[in-house]
CSV table of C-alpha atoms in Angstrom, one decimal:
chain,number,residue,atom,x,y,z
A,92,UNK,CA,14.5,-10.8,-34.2
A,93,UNK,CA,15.3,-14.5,-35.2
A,94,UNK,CA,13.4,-16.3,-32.7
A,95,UNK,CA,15.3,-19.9,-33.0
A,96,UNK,CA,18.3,-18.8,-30.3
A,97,UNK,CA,15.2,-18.1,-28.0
A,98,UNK,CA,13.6,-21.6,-28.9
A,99,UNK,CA,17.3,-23.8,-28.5
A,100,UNK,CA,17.9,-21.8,-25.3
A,101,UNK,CA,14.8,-23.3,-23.6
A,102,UNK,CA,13.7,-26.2,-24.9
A,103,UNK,CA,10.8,-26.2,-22.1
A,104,UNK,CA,8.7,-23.6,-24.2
A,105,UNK,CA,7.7,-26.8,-26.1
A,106,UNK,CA,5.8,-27.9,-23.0
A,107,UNK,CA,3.4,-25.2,-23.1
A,108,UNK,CA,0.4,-27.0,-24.3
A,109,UNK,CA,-1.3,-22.9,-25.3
A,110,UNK,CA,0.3,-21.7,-28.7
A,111,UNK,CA,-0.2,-18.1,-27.6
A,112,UNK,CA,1.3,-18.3,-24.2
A,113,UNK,CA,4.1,-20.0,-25.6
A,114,UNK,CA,4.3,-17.3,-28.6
A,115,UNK,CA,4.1,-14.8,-25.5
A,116,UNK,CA,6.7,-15.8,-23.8
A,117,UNK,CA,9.1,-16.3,-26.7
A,118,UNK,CA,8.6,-12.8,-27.7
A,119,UNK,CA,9.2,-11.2,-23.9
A,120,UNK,CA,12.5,-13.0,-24.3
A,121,UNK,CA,13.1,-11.9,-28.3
A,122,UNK,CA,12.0,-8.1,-27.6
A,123,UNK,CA,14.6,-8.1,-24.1
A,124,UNK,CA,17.2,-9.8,-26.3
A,125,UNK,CA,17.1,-6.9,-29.3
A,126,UNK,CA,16.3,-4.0,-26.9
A,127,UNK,CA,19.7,-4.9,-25.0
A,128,UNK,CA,22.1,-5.6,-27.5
A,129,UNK,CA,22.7,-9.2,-26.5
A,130,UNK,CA,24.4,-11.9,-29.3
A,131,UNK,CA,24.3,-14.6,-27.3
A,132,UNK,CA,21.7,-15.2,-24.7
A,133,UNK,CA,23.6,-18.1,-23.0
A,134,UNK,CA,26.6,-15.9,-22.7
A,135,UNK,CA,24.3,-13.8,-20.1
A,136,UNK,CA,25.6,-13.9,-16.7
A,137,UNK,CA,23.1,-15.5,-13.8
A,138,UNK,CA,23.6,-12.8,-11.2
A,139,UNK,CA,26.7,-10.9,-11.3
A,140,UNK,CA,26.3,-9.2,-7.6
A,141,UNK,CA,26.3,-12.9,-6.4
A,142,UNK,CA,28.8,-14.1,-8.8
A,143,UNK,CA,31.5,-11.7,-8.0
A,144,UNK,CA,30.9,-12.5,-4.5
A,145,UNK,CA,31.1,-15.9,-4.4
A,146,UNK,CA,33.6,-16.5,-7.0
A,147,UNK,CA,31.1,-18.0,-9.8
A,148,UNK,CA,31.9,-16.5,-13.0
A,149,UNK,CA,30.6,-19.5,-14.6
A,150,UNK,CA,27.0,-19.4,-14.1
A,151,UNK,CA,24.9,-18.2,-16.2
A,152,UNK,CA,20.9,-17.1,-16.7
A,153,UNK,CA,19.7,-19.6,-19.5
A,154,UNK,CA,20.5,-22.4,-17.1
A,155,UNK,CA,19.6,-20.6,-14.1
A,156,UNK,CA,16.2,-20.2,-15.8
A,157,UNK,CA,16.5,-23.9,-17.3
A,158,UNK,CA,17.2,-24.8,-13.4
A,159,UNK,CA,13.9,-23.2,-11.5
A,160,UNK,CA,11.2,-24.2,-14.6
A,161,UNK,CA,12.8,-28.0,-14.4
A,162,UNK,CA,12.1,-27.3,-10.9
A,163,UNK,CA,8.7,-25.8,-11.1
A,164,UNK,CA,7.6,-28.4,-13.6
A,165,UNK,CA,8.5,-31.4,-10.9
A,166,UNK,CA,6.5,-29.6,-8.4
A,167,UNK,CA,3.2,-29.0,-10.6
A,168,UNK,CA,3.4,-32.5,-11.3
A,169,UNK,CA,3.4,-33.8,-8.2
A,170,UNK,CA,0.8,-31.7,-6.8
A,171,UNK,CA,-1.4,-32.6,-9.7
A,172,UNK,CA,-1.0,-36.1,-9.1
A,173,UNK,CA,-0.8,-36.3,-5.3
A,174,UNK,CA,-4.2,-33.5,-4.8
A,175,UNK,CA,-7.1,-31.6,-6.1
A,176,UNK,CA,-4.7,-28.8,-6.8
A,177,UNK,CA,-5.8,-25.4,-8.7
A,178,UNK,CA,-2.9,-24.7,-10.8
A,179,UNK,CA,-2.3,-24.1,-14.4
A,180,UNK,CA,0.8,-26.0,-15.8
A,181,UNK,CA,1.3,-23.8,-18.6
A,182,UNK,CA,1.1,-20.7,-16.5
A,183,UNK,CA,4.0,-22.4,-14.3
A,184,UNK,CA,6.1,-23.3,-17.1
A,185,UNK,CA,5.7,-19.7,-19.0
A,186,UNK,CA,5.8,-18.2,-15.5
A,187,UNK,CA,9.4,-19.9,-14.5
A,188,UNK,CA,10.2,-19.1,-18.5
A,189,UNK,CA,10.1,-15.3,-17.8
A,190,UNK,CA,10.7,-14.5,-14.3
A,191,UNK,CA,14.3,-13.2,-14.6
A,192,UNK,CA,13.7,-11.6,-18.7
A,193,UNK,CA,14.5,-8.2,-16.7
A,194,UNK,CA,18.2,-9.4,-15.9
A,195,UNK,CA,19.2,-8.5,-19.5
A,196,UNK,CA,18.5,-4.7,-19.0
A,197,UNK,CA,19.2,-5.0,-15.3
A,198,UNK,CA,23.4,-5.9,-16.1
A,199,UNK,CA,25.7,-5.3,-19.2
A,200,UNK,CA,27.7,-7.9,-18.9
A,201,UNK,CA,28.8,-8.2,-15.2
A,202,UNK,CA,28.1,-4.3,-14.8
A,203,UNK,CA,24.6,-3.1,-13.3
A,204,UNK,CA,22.6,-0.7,-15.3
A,205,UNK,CA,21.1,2.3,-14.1
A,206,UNK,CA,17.6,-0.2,-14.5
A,207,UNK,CA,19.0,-2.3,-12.1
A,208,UNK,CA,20.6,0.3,-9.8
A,209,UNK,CA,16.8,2.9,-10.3
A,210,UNK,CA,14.1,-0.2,-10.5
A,211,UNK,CA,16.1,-3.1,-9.3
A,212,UNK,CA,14.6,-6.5,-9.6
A,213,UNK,CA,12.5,-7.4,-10.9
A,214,UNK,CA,10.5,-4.5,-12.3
A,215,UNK,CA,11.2,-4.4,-15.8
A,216,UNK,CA,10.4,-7.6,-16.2
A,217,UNK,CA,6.9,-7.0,-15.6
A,218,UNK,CA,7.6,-4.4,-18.2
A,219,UNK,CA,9.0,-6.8,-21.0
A,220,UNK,CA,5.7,-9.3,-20.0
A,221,UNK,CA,3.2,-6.5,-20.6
A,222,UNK,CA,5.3,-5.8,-23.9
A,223,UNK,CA,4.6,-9.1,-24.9
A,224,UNK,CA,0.8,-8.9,-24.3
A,225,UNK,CA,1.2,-11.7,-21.6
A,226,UNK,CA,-1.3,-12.4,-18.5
A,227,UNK,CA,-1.4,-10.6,-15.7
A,228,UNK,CA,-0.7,-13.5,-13.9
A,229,UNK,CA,2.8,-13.5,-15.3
A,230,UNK,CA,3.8,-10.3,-14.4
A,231,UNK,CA,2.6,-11.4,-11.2
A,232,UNK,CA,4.7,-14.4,-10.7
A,233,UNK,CA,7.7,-11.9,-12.3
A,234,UNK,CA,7.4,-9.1,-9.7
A,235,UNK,CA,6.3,-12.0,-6.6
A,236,UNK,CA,9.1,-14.2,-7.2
A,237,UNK,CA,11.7,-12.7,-5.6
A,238,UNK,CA,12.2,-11.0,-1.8
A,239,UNK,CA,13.7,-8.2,-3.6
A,240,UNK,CA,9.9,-6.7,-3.8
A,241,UNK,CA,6.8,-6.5,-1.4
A,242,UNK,CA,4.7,-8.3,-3.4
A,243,UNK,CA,4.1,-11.6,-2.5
A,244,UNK,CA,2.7,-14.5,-3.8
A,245,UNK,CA,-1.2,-14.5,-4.7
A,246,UNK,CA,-1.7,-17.9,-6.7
A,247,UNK,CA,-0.2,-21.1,-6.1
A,248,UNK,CA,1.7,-21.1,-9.2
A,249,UNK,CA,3.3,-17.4,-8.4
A,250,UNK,CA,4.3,-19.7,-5.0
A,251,UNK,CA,5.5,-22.4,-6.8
A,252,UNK,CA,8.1,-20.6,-9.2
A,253,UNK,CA,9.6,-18.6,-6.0
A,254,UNK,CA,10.0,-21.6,-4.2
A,255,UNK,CA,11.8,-23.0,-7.6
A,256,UNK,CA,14.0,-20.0,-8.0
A,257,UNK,CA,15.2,-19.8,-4.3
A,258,UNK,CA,16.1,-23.7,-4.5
A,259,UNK,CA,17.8,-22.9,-7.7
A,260,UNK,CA,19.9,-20.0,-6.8
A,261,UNK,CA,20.7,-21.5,-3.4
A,262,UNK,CA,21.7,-24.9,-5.3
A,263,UNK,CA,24.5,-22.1,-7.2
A,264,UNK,CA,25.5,-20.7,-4.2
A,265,UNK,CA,26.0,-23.9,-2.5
A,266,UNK,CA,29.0,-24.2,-4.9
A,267,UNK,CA,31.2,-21.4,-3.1
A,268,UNK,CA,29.4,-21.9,0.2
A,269,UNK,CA,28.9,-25.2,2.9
A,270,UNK,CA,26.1,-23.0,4.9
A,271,UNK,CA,23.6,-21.0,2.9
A,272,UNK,CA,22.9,-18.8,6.0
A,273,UNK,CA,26.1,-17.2,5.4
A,274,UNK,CA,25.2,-15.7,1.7
């Protein structure tokens, strides 16, 4: 597959300073993209369990994913500046880059799958990272970064990209909602 729709839809891959990484990532998201069918990536629905619930048919993944690696980027930086922290920028940018890959086989359209109804979140997308001959680390930050698993968080920049998704998704529900407790 043509991997330019991949490239305009996040323009963040360009901050990965590690060609490989970047390459990596870039083909999780190409590989997803052909094995589901998809024509336009940033016609993807964010979350459509959420979105039919709250009334938010206009959100949608790319900038959902945009949303939590802007996110994660701000936070790396600061750390870096502010302390002696151990954390990889590039495996925070190409962390927040694929943590949600599995929602293209997890909905068709706004319909779950039986992936999303069998595996649930975020399982094949530890699948699609291990397709792509990624890190380990990235399938980590992929299967900690969301509640919806066990696993937590074992490195700071697994941490970091949860933290960055659940500020991002609570910033779209915030839209339909005036207290976040009640989602």
């Amino acid at each position: 597959m043509n991997e330019e729709p991949i490239r305009s839809a996040f323009p963040e891959l360009e901050a990965i300073e590690d060609d490989e990484l970047r390459a990596g990532v870039i083909d999780a998201w190409t590989t997803a993209v052909a094995e589901h069918d998809i024509d336009d990536i940033t016609a993807v629905p964010w979350f459509p369990p959420s979105q039919r619930e709250l009334g938010l048919d206009d959100e949608y993944l790319v900038d959902h994913v945009r949303d939590v690696t802007a996110c994660a980027i701000t936070v790396t930086e600061t750390l870096l500046e502010r302390r002696p922290a151990d954390v990889s920028l590039d495996t925070v940018i190409a962390g927040a880059l694929v943590h949600d890959v599995s929602k293209l086989a997890e909905f068709d359209g706004m319909d779950e799958t039986a992936i999303s109804g069998l595996l649930g979140h975020p399982h094949y997308g530890v699948y699609s990272v291990a397709q792509a001959d990624l890190p380990v680390e990235l399938a980590h930050i992929v299967l900690s970064h969301t509640s919806r698993t066990t696993v937590e968080p074992a490195t700071l920049e697994a941490e970091i990209v949860r933290h960055a998704d659940e500020i991002a998704a609570a910033a779209i529900r915030s839209r339909a909602t005036d207290d976040l407790r009640t989602v």
